[in-house]
Amino acid sequence: MPFLTRNGCNIAYMRKPAAWGMHADIVYLPGLTSNMHGEKARELERFATRQLGCNFWALEYQGHGDSSPNFLECTLATWLADVLQLVDSIGGQRQILVGSSLGGWLALHAALQRPHLVQGLLLLAPAVDVSQHWEAAAQPAGVDAWGHDLLQLPSAYVQEGGIQVRRSLFEEASRHHLLLHTGQLEAVTCPATIMHSIRDDVVPLELVQRLSDELAASSRAFHIEMLPDGNHRLSREQDLQLMCRLLEQLMRRVLESSPAFG
């Protein structure tokens, strides 16, 4: 398995070459405590390489999967730096980022910081600015070996029933809010698609609606697909099929709207 390295830490990633053609690089960014081997990643890899003629990349942030096991030491800035390092290493001008939950928040920041590389966004249940809601739901969990305050973030999607984090994670994440600081997302002009369930039990619907309004005003081609059922994970068979259809539609809009793809 290949790794990126930064500050003595390993960042695991994968690359699967296109089975034919080379239209774009599809880059998958997973959610908090997720990895690059889940249902969405596997389906995206198959569809991107075999059906779309695209290279497929996926990333495991520090503290996740096979990357350096320093989860408690990480912040949103750490994980964003991981994403930017991968985006920079891919290079070119044909990157479409598929961000799931936390990955959607990071994908938006990457689009803002690397507009010459990121040409499309597929945001799956994007957890933009959701740290304020997570912090409100978290419970005190003592201190770690270095004296940092710990919080237990409730989650139905991990075996332990919750995710233990440092309080500093939320404090630092507040500096990366995109919806609370008006006007930041005006610079996200690439084609963008949101896929979200109105029954999502992690990301409040109001956040996604506000994000949708801002992207609709700035993106060259914006689309939102709101599911009447399902949950935050979006990993049912029908969800995966819809995800792939939306990715194909997004890629067509990217090809049509960007001279770099001519």
PDB file of C-alpha atoms in Angstrom:
ATOM      1  CA  MET A   1       0.000   0.000   0.000  1.00  0.00           C
ATOM      2  CA  PRO A   2       1.447   3.414  -0.937  1.00  0.00           C
ATOM      3  CA  PHE A   3       1.807   6.198   1.603  1.00  0.00           C
ATOM      4  CA  LEU A   4       2.269   9.932   1.600  1.00  0.00           C
ATOM      5  CA  THR A   5       4.436  11.221   4.431  1.00  0.00           C
ATOM      6  CA  ARG A   6       4.349  14.486   6.326  1.00  0.00           C
ATOM      7  CA  ASN A   7       5.918  15.452   9.655  1.00  0.00           C
ATOM      8  CA  GLY A   8       6.904  11.841  10.288  1.00  0.00           C
ATOM      9  CA  CYS A   9       3.342  10.547   9.757  1.00  0.00           C
ATOM     10  CA  ASN A  10       2.098   8.120   7.106  1.00  0.00           C
ATOM     11  CA  ILE A  11      -1.048   8.827   5.074  1.00  0.00           C
ATOM     12  CA  ALA A  12      -2.397   5.760   3.286  1.00  0.00           C
ATOM     13  CA  TYR A  13      -3.977   6.075  -0.139  1.00  0.00           C
ATOM     14  CA  MET A  14      -4.873   3.931  -3.137  1.00  0.00           C
ATOM     15  CA  ARG A  15      -4.752   4.458  -6.876  1.00  0.00           C
ATOM     16  CA  LYS A  16      -6.547   2.282  -9.387  1.00  0.00           C
ATOM     17  CA  PRO A  17      -5.884   3.138 -13.039  1.00  0.00           C
ATOM     18  CA  ALA A  18      -8.686   3.472 -15.553  1.00  0.00           C
ATOM     19  CA  ALA A  19      -9.477   0.270 -17.431  1.00  0.00           C
ATOM     20  CA  TRP A  20      -9.775   2.379 -20.576  1.00  0.00           C
ATOM     21  CA  GLY A  21      -9.516   6.062 -21.524  1.00  0.00           C
ATOM     22  CA  MET A  22      -8.475   8.793 -19.089  1.00  0.00           C
ATOM     23  CA  HIS A  23     -11.171  11.391 -18.667  1.00  0.00           C
ATOM     24  CA  ALA A  24     -10.524  12.465 -15.086  1.00  0.00           C
ATOM     25  CA  ASP A  25      -9.181  11.505 -11.680  1.00  0.00           C
ATOM     26  CA  ILE A  26     -11.959  10.579  -9.251  1.00  0.00           C
ATOM     27  CA  VAL A  27     -10.798  11.158  -5.654  1.00  0.00           C
ATOM     28  CA  TYR A  28     -12.811   9.684  -2.769  1.00  0.00           C
ATOM     29  CA  LEU A  29     -12.656  11.359   0.650  1.00  0.00           C
ATOM     30  CA  PRO A  30     -14.331   9.257   3.393  1.00  0.00           C
ATOM     31  CA  GLY A  31     -16.127  10.365   6.536  1.00  0.00           C
ATOM     32  CA  LEU A  32     -14.972  10.573  10.135  1.00  0.00           C
ATOM     33  CA  THR A  33     -13.554   7.207  11.366  1.00  0.00           C
ATOM     34  CA  SER A  34     -14.272   5.665   7.940  1.00  0.00           C
ATOM     35  CA  ASN A  35     -11.710   4.189   5.569  1.00  0.00           C
ATOM     36  CA  MET A  36     -11.147   3.702   1.853  1.00  0.00           C
ATOM     37  CA  HIS A  37     -12.489   0.131   1.730  1.00  0.00           C
ATOM     38  CA  GLY A  38     -16.191   0.670   2.483  1.00  0.00           C
ATOM     39  CA  GLU A  39     -19.184   0.114   0.216  1.00  0.00           C
ATOM     40  CA  LYS A  40     -19.090   3.552  -1.400  1.00  0.00           C
ATOM     41  CA  ALA A  41     -15.356   3.386  -2.079  1.00  0.00           C
ATOM     42  CA  ARG A  42     -15.600  -0.069  -3.651  1.00  0.00           C
ATOM     43  CA  GLU A  43     -18.538   0.912  -5.851  1.00  0.00           C
ATOM     44  CA  LEU A  44     -16.877   4.157  -6.914  1.00  0.00           C
ATOM     45  CA  GLU A  45     -13.661   2.342  -7.796  1.00  0.00           C
ATOM     46  CA  ARG A  46     -15.503  -0.138 -10.005  1.00  0.00           C
ATOM     47  CA  PHE A  47     -17.666   2.472 -11.690  1.00  0.00           C
ATOM     48  CA  ALA A  48     -14.942   5.070 -12.203  1.00  0.00           C
ATOM     49  CA  THR A  49     -12.338   2.719 -13.664  1.00  0.00           C
ATOM     50  CA  ARG A  50     -14.588   0.412 -15.698  1.00  0.00           C
ATOM     51  CA  GLN A  51     -17.524   2.582 -16.747  1.00  0.00           C
ATOM     52  CA  LEU A  52     -16.246   6.157 -16.798  1.00  0.00           C
ATOM     53  CA  GLY A  53     -12.674   5.607 -17.962  1.00  0.00           C
ATOM     54  CA  CYS A  54     -11.236   7.465 -14.964  1.00  0.00           C
ATOM     55  CA  ASN A  55      -8.416   6.828 -12.530  1.00  0.00           C
ATOM     56  CA  PHE A  56      -9.663   6.261  -8.990  1.00  0.00           C
ATOM     57  CA  TRP A  57      -7.967   7.497  -5.844  1.00  0.00           C
ATOM     58  CA  ALA A  58      -8.952   7.183  -2.186  1.00  0.00           C
ATOM     59  CA  LEU A  59      -7.431   8.465   1.012  1.00  0.00           C
ATOM     60  CA  GLU A  60      -7.279   7.519   4.678  1.00  0.00           C
ATOM     61  CA  TYR A  61      -6.664  10.561   6.844  1.00  0.00           C
ATOM     62  CA  GLN A  62      -4.206  10.394   9.708  1.00  0.00           C
ATOM     63  CA  GLY A  63      -5.696   8.397  12.561  1.00  0.00           C
ATOM     64  CA  HIS A  64      -7.819   6.363  10.122  1.00  0.00           C
ATOM     65  CA  GLY A  65      -7.344   2.910   8.590  1.00  0.00           C
ATOM     66  CA  ASP A  66      -3.731   2.132   7.743  1.00  0.00           C
ATOM     67  CA  SER A  67      -2.498   5.688   8.236  1.00  0.00           C
ATOM     68  CA  SER A  68      -0.537   6.734  11.322  1.00  0.00           C
ATOM     69  CA  PRO A  69      -2.633   5.933  14.434  1.00  0.00           C
ATOM     70  CA  ASN A  70      -2.623   9.452  15.891  1.00  0.00           C
ATOM     71  CA  PHE A  71      -6.375  10.133  15.816  1.00  0.00           C
ATOM     72  CA  LEU A  72      -6.597  12.104  19.064  1.00  0.00           C
ATOM     73  CA  GLU A  73      -3.822  14.434  17.967  1.00  0.00           C
ATOM     74  CA  CYS A  74      -5.554  15.319  14.690  1.00  0.00           C
ATOM     75  CA  THR A  75      -7.713  18.317  13.842  1.00  0.00           C
ATOM     76  CA  LEU A  76      -9.661  19.355  10.783  1.00  0.00           C
ATOM     77  CA  ALA A  77      -6.540  21.212   9.648  1.00  0.00           C
ATOM     78  CA  THR A  78      -4.558  17.959   9.850  1.00  0.00           C
ATOM     79  CA  TRP A  79      -7.019  16.117   7.661  1.00  0.00           C
ATOM     80  CA  LEU A  80      -7.336  18.990   5.202  1.00  0.00           C
ATOM     81  CA  ALA A  81      -3.549  19.009   4.834  1.00  0.00           C
ATOM     82  CA  ASP A  82      -3.742  15.254   4.094  1.00  0.00           C
ATOM     83  CA  VAL A  83      -6.300  15.923   1.353  1.00  0.00           C
ATOM     84  CA  LEU A  84      -4.324  18.775  -0.181  1.00  0.00           C
ATOM     85  CA  GLN A  85      -1.165  16.676  -0.204  1.00  0.00           C
ATOM     86  CA  LEU A  86      -2.926  13.971  -2.202  1.00  0.00           C
ATOM     87  CA  VAL A  87      -4.560  16.485  -4.562  1.00  0.00           C
ATOM     88  CA  ASP A  88      -1.187  18.127  -5.178  1.00  0.00           C
ATOM     89  CA  SER A  89       0.508  14.777  -5.758  1.00  0.00           C
ATOM     90  CA  ILE A  90      -2.087  13.856  -8.399  1.00  0.00           C
ATOM     91  CA  GLY A  91      -1.684  17.208 -10.132  1.00  0.00           C
ATOM     92  CA  GLY A  92      -3.261  17.912 -13.515  1.00  0.00           C
ATOM     93  CA  GLN A  93      -6.564  19.718 -14.007  1.00  0.00           C
ATOM     94  CA  ARG A  94      -9.037  16.868 -14.064  1.00  0.00           C
ATOM     95  CA  GLN A  95      -9.888  16.050 -10.471  1.00  0.00           C
ATOM     96  CA  ILE A  96     -13.431  15.350  -9.301  1.00  0.00           C
ATOM     97  CA  LEU A  97     -13.655  15.012  -5.525  1.00  0.00           C
ATOM     98  CA  VAL A  98     -16.288  12.726  -4.004  1.00  0.00           C
ATOM     99  CA  GLY A  99     -16.598  13.669  -0.350  1.00  0.00           C
ATOM    100  CA  SER A 100     -18.693  11.688   2.132  1.00  0.00           C
ATOM    101  CA  SER A 101     -19.822  13.421   5.364  1.00  0.00           C
ATOM    102  CA  LEU A 102     -16.632  14.960   6.812  1.00  0.00           C
ATOM    103  CA  GLY A 103     -15.055  14.323   3.409  1.00  0.00           C
ATOM    104  CA  GLY A 104     -17.603  16.687   1.863  1.00  0.00           C
ATOM    105  CA  TRP A 105     -16.506  19.504   4.186  1.00  0.00           C
ATOM    106  CA  LEU A 106     -12.860  18.810   3.341  1.00  0.00           C
ATOM    107  CA  ALA A 107     -13.645  18.608  -0.390  1.00  0.00           C
ATOM    108  CA  LEU A 108     -15.147  22.097  -0.335  1.00  0.00           C
ATOM    109  CA  HIS A 109     -12.045  23.483   1.361  1.00  0.00           C
ATOM    110  CA  ALA A 110      -9.871  21.722  -1.220  1.00  0.00           C
ATOM    111  CA  ALA A 111     -11.923  23.282  -4.027  1.00  0.00           C
ATOM    112  CA  LEU A 112     -11.377  26.703  -2.466  1.00  0.00           C
ATOM    113  CA  GLN A 113      -7.638  26.202  -2.014  1.00  0.00           C
ATOM    114  CA  ARG A 114      -6.906  24.315  -5.248  1.00  0.00           C
ATOM    115  CA  PRO A 115      -9.394  25.697  -7.813  1.00  0.00           C
ATOM    116  CA  HIS A 116      -6.944  24.989 -10.645  1.00  0.00           C
ATOM    117  CA  LEU A 117      -6.992  21.262  -9.787  1.00  0.00           C
ATOM    118  CA  VAL A 118     -10.486  20.540  -8.435  1.00  0.00           C
ATOM    119  CA  GLN A 119     -12.945  20.705 -11.323  1.00  0.00           C
ATOM    120  CA  GLY A 120     -15.997  18.957  -9.832  1.00  0.00           C
ATOM    121  CA  LEU A 121     -17.576  18.059  -6.475  1.00  0.00           C
ATOM    122  CA  LEU A 122     -19.922  15.225  -5.528  1.00  0.00           C
ATOM    123  CA  LEU A 123     -20.912  15.781  -1.897  1.00  0.00           C
ATOM    124  CA  LEU A 124     -22.550  12.834  -0.116  1.00  0.00           C
ATOM    125  CA  ALA A 125     -24.365  13.875   3.075  1.00  0.00           C
ATOM    126  CA  PRO A 126     -21.835  16.719   3.406  1.00  0.00           C
ATOM    127  CA  ALA A 127     -21.083  17.514   7.056  1.00  0.00           C
ATOM    128  CA  VAL A 128     -20.233  21.173   6.462  1.00  0.00           C
ATOM    129  CA  ASP A 129     -19.825  23.162   9.693  1.00  0.00           C
ATOM    130  CA  VAL A 130     -21.360  20.233  11.586  1.00  0.00           C
ATOM    131  CA  SER A 131     -18.798  20.405  14.394  1.00  0.00           C
ATOM    132  CA  GLN A 132     -20.965  22.870  16.312  1.00  0.00           C
ATOM    133  CA  HIS A 133     -23.818  20.341  16.364  1.00  0.00           C
ATOM    134  CA  TRP A 134     -21.495  17.462  17.240  1.00  0.00           C
ATOM    135  CA  GLU A 135     -20.021  19.395  20.145  1.00  0.00           C
ATOM    136  CA  ALA A 136     -23.490  20.133  21.519  1.00  0.00           C
ATOM    137  CA  ALA A 137     -24.283  16.391  21.515  1.00  0.00           C
ATOM    138  CA  ALA A 138     -20.939  15.242  22.962  1.00  0.00           C
ATOM    139  CA  GLN A 139     -20.495  14.108  26.571  1.00  0.00           C
ATOM    140  CA  PRO A 140     -17.457  14.612  28.848  1.00  0.00           C
ATOM    141  CA  ALA A 141     -15.131  11.582  28.796  1.00  0.00           C
ATOM    142  CA  GLY A 142     -12.322  12.560  31.174  1.00  0.00           C
ATOM    143  CA  VAL A 143      -8.805  13.448  30.070  1.00  0.00           C
ATOM    144  CA  ASP A 144      -6.160  11.657  28.040  1.00  0.00           C
ATOM    145  CA  ALA A 145      -2.599  10.826  29.098  1.00  0.00           C
ATOM    146  CA  TRP A 146      -1.443  14.335  28.128  1.00  0.00           C
ATOM    147  CA  GLY A 147      -4.130  16.110  30.159  1.00  0.00           C
ATOM    148  CA  HIS A 148      -6.355  17.083  27.225  1.00  0.00           C
ATOM    149  CA  ASP A 149     -10.114  17.170  27.830  1.00  0.00           C
ATOM    150  CA  LEU A 150     -11.916  14.313  26.051  1.00  0.00           C
ATOM    151  CA  LEU A 151     -15.472  14.209  24.727  1.00  0.00           C
ATOM    152  CA  GLN A 152     -17.549  11.235  23.578  1.00  0.00           C
ATOM    153  CA  LEU A 153     -19.362  11.964  20.340  1.00  0.00           C
ATOM    154  CA  PRO A 154     -22.452   9.698  20.035  1.00  0.00           C
ATOM    155  CA  SER A 155     -22.563   7.693  16.796  1.00  0.00           C
ATOM    156  CA  ALA A 156     -24.740   4.838  15.633  1.00  0.00           C
ATOM    157  CA  TYR A 157     -22.189   4.045  12.932  1.00  0.00           C
ATOM    158  CA  VAL A 158     -19.298   2.743  15.055  1.00  0.00           C
ATOM    159  CA  GLN A 159     -19.225  -0.424  17.143  1.00  0.00           C
ATOM    160  CA  GLU A 160     -18.345   1.428  20.330  1.00  0.00           C
ATOM    161  CA  GLY A 161     -21.453   3.602  20.025  1.00  0.00           C
ATOM    162  CA  GLY A 162     -19.388   6.767  20.100  1.00  0.00           C
ATOM    163  CA  ILE A 163     -16.218   8.485  18.948  1.00  0.00           C
ATOM    164  CA  GLN A 164     -13.766   9.822  21.519  1.00  0.00           C
ATOM    165  CA  VAL A 165     -12.143  13.117  20.566  1.00  0.00           C
ATOM    166  CA  ARG A 166     -10.303  15.966  22.206  1.00  0.00           C
ATOM    167  CA  ARG A 167     -12.264  19.131  22.928  1.00  0.00           C
ATOM    168  CA  SER A 168      -9.628  20.980  20.910  1.00  0.00           C
ATOM    169  CA  LEU A 169     -10.925  19.236  17.756  1.00  0.00           C
ATOM    170  CA  PHE A 170     -14.139  21.260  17.954  1.00  0.00           C
ATOM    171  CA  GLU A 171     -12.353  24.457  18.910  1.00  0.00           C
ATOM    172  CA  GLU A 172     -10.056  24.200  15.889  1.00  0.00           C
ATOM    173  CA  ALA A 173     -12.865  23.104  13.545  1.00  0.00           C
ATOM    174  CA  SER A 174     -14.747  26.332  14.220  1.00  0.00           C
ATOM    175  CA  ARG A 175     -12.046  28.170  12.287  1.00  0.00           C
ATOM    176  CA  HIS A 176     -12.991  26.165   9.190  1.00  0.00           C
ATOM    177  CA  HIS A 177     -16.705  26.940   9.143  1.00  0.00           C
ATOM    178  CA  LEU A 178     -17.882  27.842   5.663  1.00  0.00           C
ATOM    179  CA  LEU A 179     -21.540  28.743   6.163  1.00  0.00           C
ATOM    180  CA  LEU A 180     -21.083  30.939   9.226  1.00  0.00           C
ATOM    181  CA  HIS A 181     -18.646  33.185   7.363  1.00  0.00           C
ATOM    182  CA  THR A 182     -20.761  34.626   4.568  1.00  0.00           C
ATOM    183  CA  GLY A 183     -19.341  34.757   1.078  1.00  0.00           C
ATOM    184  CA  GLN A 184     -16.598  32.143   1.270  1.00  0.00           C
ATOM    185  CA  LEU A 185     -18.364  29.691  -0.998  1.00  0.00           C
ATOM    186  CA  GLU A 186     -18.806  32.270  -3.757  1.00  0.00           C
ATOM    187  CA  ALA A 187     -15.383  31.129  -4.972  1.00  0.00           C
ATOM    188  CA  VAL A 188     -16.575  27.527  -5.524  1.00  0.00           C
ATOM    189  CA  THR A 189     -17.519  27.828  -9.186  1.00  0.00           C
ATOM    190  CA  CYS A 190     -16.880  24.278 -10.424  1.00  0.00           C
ATOM    191  CA  PRO A 191     -19.845  21.962 -11.162  1.00  0.00           C
ATOM    192  CA  ALA A 192     -21.169  20.510  -7.909  1.00  0.00           C
ATOM    193  CA  THR A 193     -23.760  17.928  -6.869  1.00  0.00           C
ATOM    194  CA  ILE A 194     -25.185  17.161  -3.427  1.00  0.00           C
ATOM    195  CA  MET A 195     -26.794  13.833  -2.488  1.00  0.00           C
ATOM    196  CA  HIS A 196     -28.547  13.873   0.880  1.00  0.00           C
ATOM    197  CA  SER A 197     -31.370  12.144   2.761  1.00  0.00           C
ATOM    198  CA  ILE A 198     -34.026  14.164   4.564  1.00  0.00           C
ATOM    199  CA  ARG A 199     -33.843  11.424   7.227  1.00  0.00           C
ATOM    200  CA  ASP A 200     -30.115  11.947   7.806  1.00  0.00           C
ATOM    201  CA  ASP A 201     -29.528  11.548  11.549  1.00  0.00           C
ATOM    202  CA  VAL A 202     -26.058  13.155  11.627  1.00  0.00           C
ATOM    203  CA  VAL A 203     -26.076  16.254   9.427  1.00  0.00           C
ATOM    204  CA  PRO A 204     -28.961  18.685  10.056  1.00  0.00           C
ATOM    205  CA  LEU A 205     -31.075  19.317   6.970  1.00  0.00           C
ATOM    206  CA  GLU A 206     -30.854  23.076   7.498  1.00  0.00           C
ATOM    207  CA  LEU A 207     -27.073  22.979   6.957  1.00  0.00           C
ATOM    208  CA  VAL A 208     -27.434  21.150   3.659  1.00  0.00           C
ATOM    209  CA  GLN A 209     -30.169  23.530   2.526  1.00  0.00           C
ATOM    210  CA  ARG A 210     -27.963  26.532   3.269  1.00  0.00           C
ATOM    211  CA  LEU A 211     -25.035  24.906   1.482  1.00  0.00           C
ATOM    212  CA  SER A 212     -27.299  24.155  -1.485  1.00  0.00           C
ATOM    213  CA  ASP A 213     -28.414  27.781  -1.706  1.00  0.00           C
ATOM    214  CA  GLU A 214     -24.827  29.038  -1.731  1.00  0.00           C
ATOM    215  CA  LEU A 215     -23.588  26.539  -4.311  1.00  0.00           C
ATOM    216  CA  ALA A 216     -26.592  27.153  -6.541  1.00  0.00           C
ATOM    217  CA  ALA A 217     -25.547  30.801  -6.672  1.00  0.00           C
ATOM    218  CA  SER A 218     -21.856  30.184  -7.406  1.00  0.00           C
ATOM    219  CA  SER A 219     -21.403  26.852  -9.218  1.00  0.00           C
ATOM    220  CA  ARG A 220     -21.341  26.741 -13.009  1.00  0.00           C
ATOM    221  CA  ALA A 221     -23.636  23.703 -12.811  1.00  0.00           C
ATOM    222  CA  PHE A 222     -25.317  22.749  -9.539  1.00  0.00           C
ATOM    223  CA  HIS A 223     -27.662  19.850  -8.772  1.00  0.00           C
ATOM    224  CA  ILE A 224     -29.107  18.482  -5.535  1.00  0.00           C
ATOM    225  CA  GLU A 225     -30.668  15.039  -5.117  1.00  0.00           C
ATOM    226  CA  MET A 226     -32.703  14.859  -1.907  1.00  0.00           C
ATOM    227  CA  LEU A 227     -33.705  11.336  -0.878  1.00  0.00           C
ATOM    228  CA  PRO A 228     -37.002  10.829   1.002  1.00  0.00           C
ATOM    229  CA  ASP A 229     -35.580   7.853   2.915  1.00  0.00           C
ATOM    230  CA  GLY A 230     -32.279   6.186   3.791  1.00  0.00           C
ATOM    231  CA  ASN A 231     -29.824   7.463   6.388  1.00  0.00           C
ATOM    232  CA  HIS A 232     -26.507   9.266   6.735  1.00  0.00           C
ATOM    233  CA  ARG A 233     -24.448   6.373   5.444  1.00  0.00           C
ATOM    234  CA  LEU A 234     -26.084   6.307   1.971  1.00  0.00           C
ATOM    235  CA  SER A 235     -24.801   2.797   1.358  1.00  0.00           C
ATOM    236  CA  ARG A 236     -27.945   0.873   0.389  1.00  0.00           C
ATOM    237  CA  GLU A 237     -27.843  -0.683  -3.073  1.00  0.00           C
ATOM    238  CA  GLN A 238     -30.184   1.976  -4.470  1.00  0.00           C
ATOM    239  CA  ASP A 239     -28.041   4.689  -2.863  1.00  0.00           C
ATOM    240  CA  LEU A 240     -24.887   3.340  -4.487  1.00  0.00           C
ATOM    241  CA  GLN A 241     -26.567   3.145  -7.878  1.00  0.00           C
ATOM    242  CA  LEU A 242     -27.813   6.722  -7.572  1.00  0.00           C
ATOM    243  CA  MET A 243     -24.360   7.882  -6.456  1.00  0.00           C
ATOM    244  CA  CYS A 244     -22.841   6.432  -9.620  1.00  0.00           C
ATOM    245  CA  ARG A 245     -25.478   8.002 -11.864  1.00  0.00           C
ATOM    246  CA  LEU A 246     -24.888  11.372 -10.244  1.00  0.00           C
ATOM    247  CA  LEU A 247     -21.131  11.004 -10.692  1.00  0.00           C
ATOM    248  CA  GLU A 248     -21.577  10.239 -14.384  1.00  0.00           C
ATOM    249  CA  GLN A 249     -23.845  13.264 -14.834  1.00  0.00           C
ATOM    250  CA  LEU A 250     -21.399  15.444 -12.933  1.00  0.00           C
ATOM    251  CA  MET A 251     -18.488  14.317 -15.063  1.00  0.00           C
ATOM    252  CA  ARG A 252     -20.407  15.225 -18.217  1.00  0.00           C
ATOM    253  CA  ARG A 253     -21.048  18.714 -16.831  1.00  0.00           C
ATOM    254  CA  VAL A 254     -17.368  19.053 -15.926  1.00  0.00           C
ATOM    255  CA  LEU A 255     -16.323  18.050 -19.427  1.00  0.00           C
ATOM    256  CA  GLU A 256     -18.770  20.506 -20.955  1.00  0.00           C
ATOM    257  CA  SER A 257     -17.933  23.458 -18.720  1.00  0.00           C
ATOM    258  CA  SER A 258     -14.154  23.322 -18.409  1.00  0.00           C
ATOM    259  CA  PRO A 259     -11.810  24.088 -21.346  1.00  0.00           C
ATOM    260  CA  ALA A 260      -9.217  21.922 -19.591  1.00  0.00           C
ATOM    261  CA  PHE A 261     -11.250  18.915 -20.594  1.00  0.00           C
ATOM    262  CA  GLY A 262     -11.732  19.831 -24.194  1.00  0.00           C
TER     263      GLY A 262
END
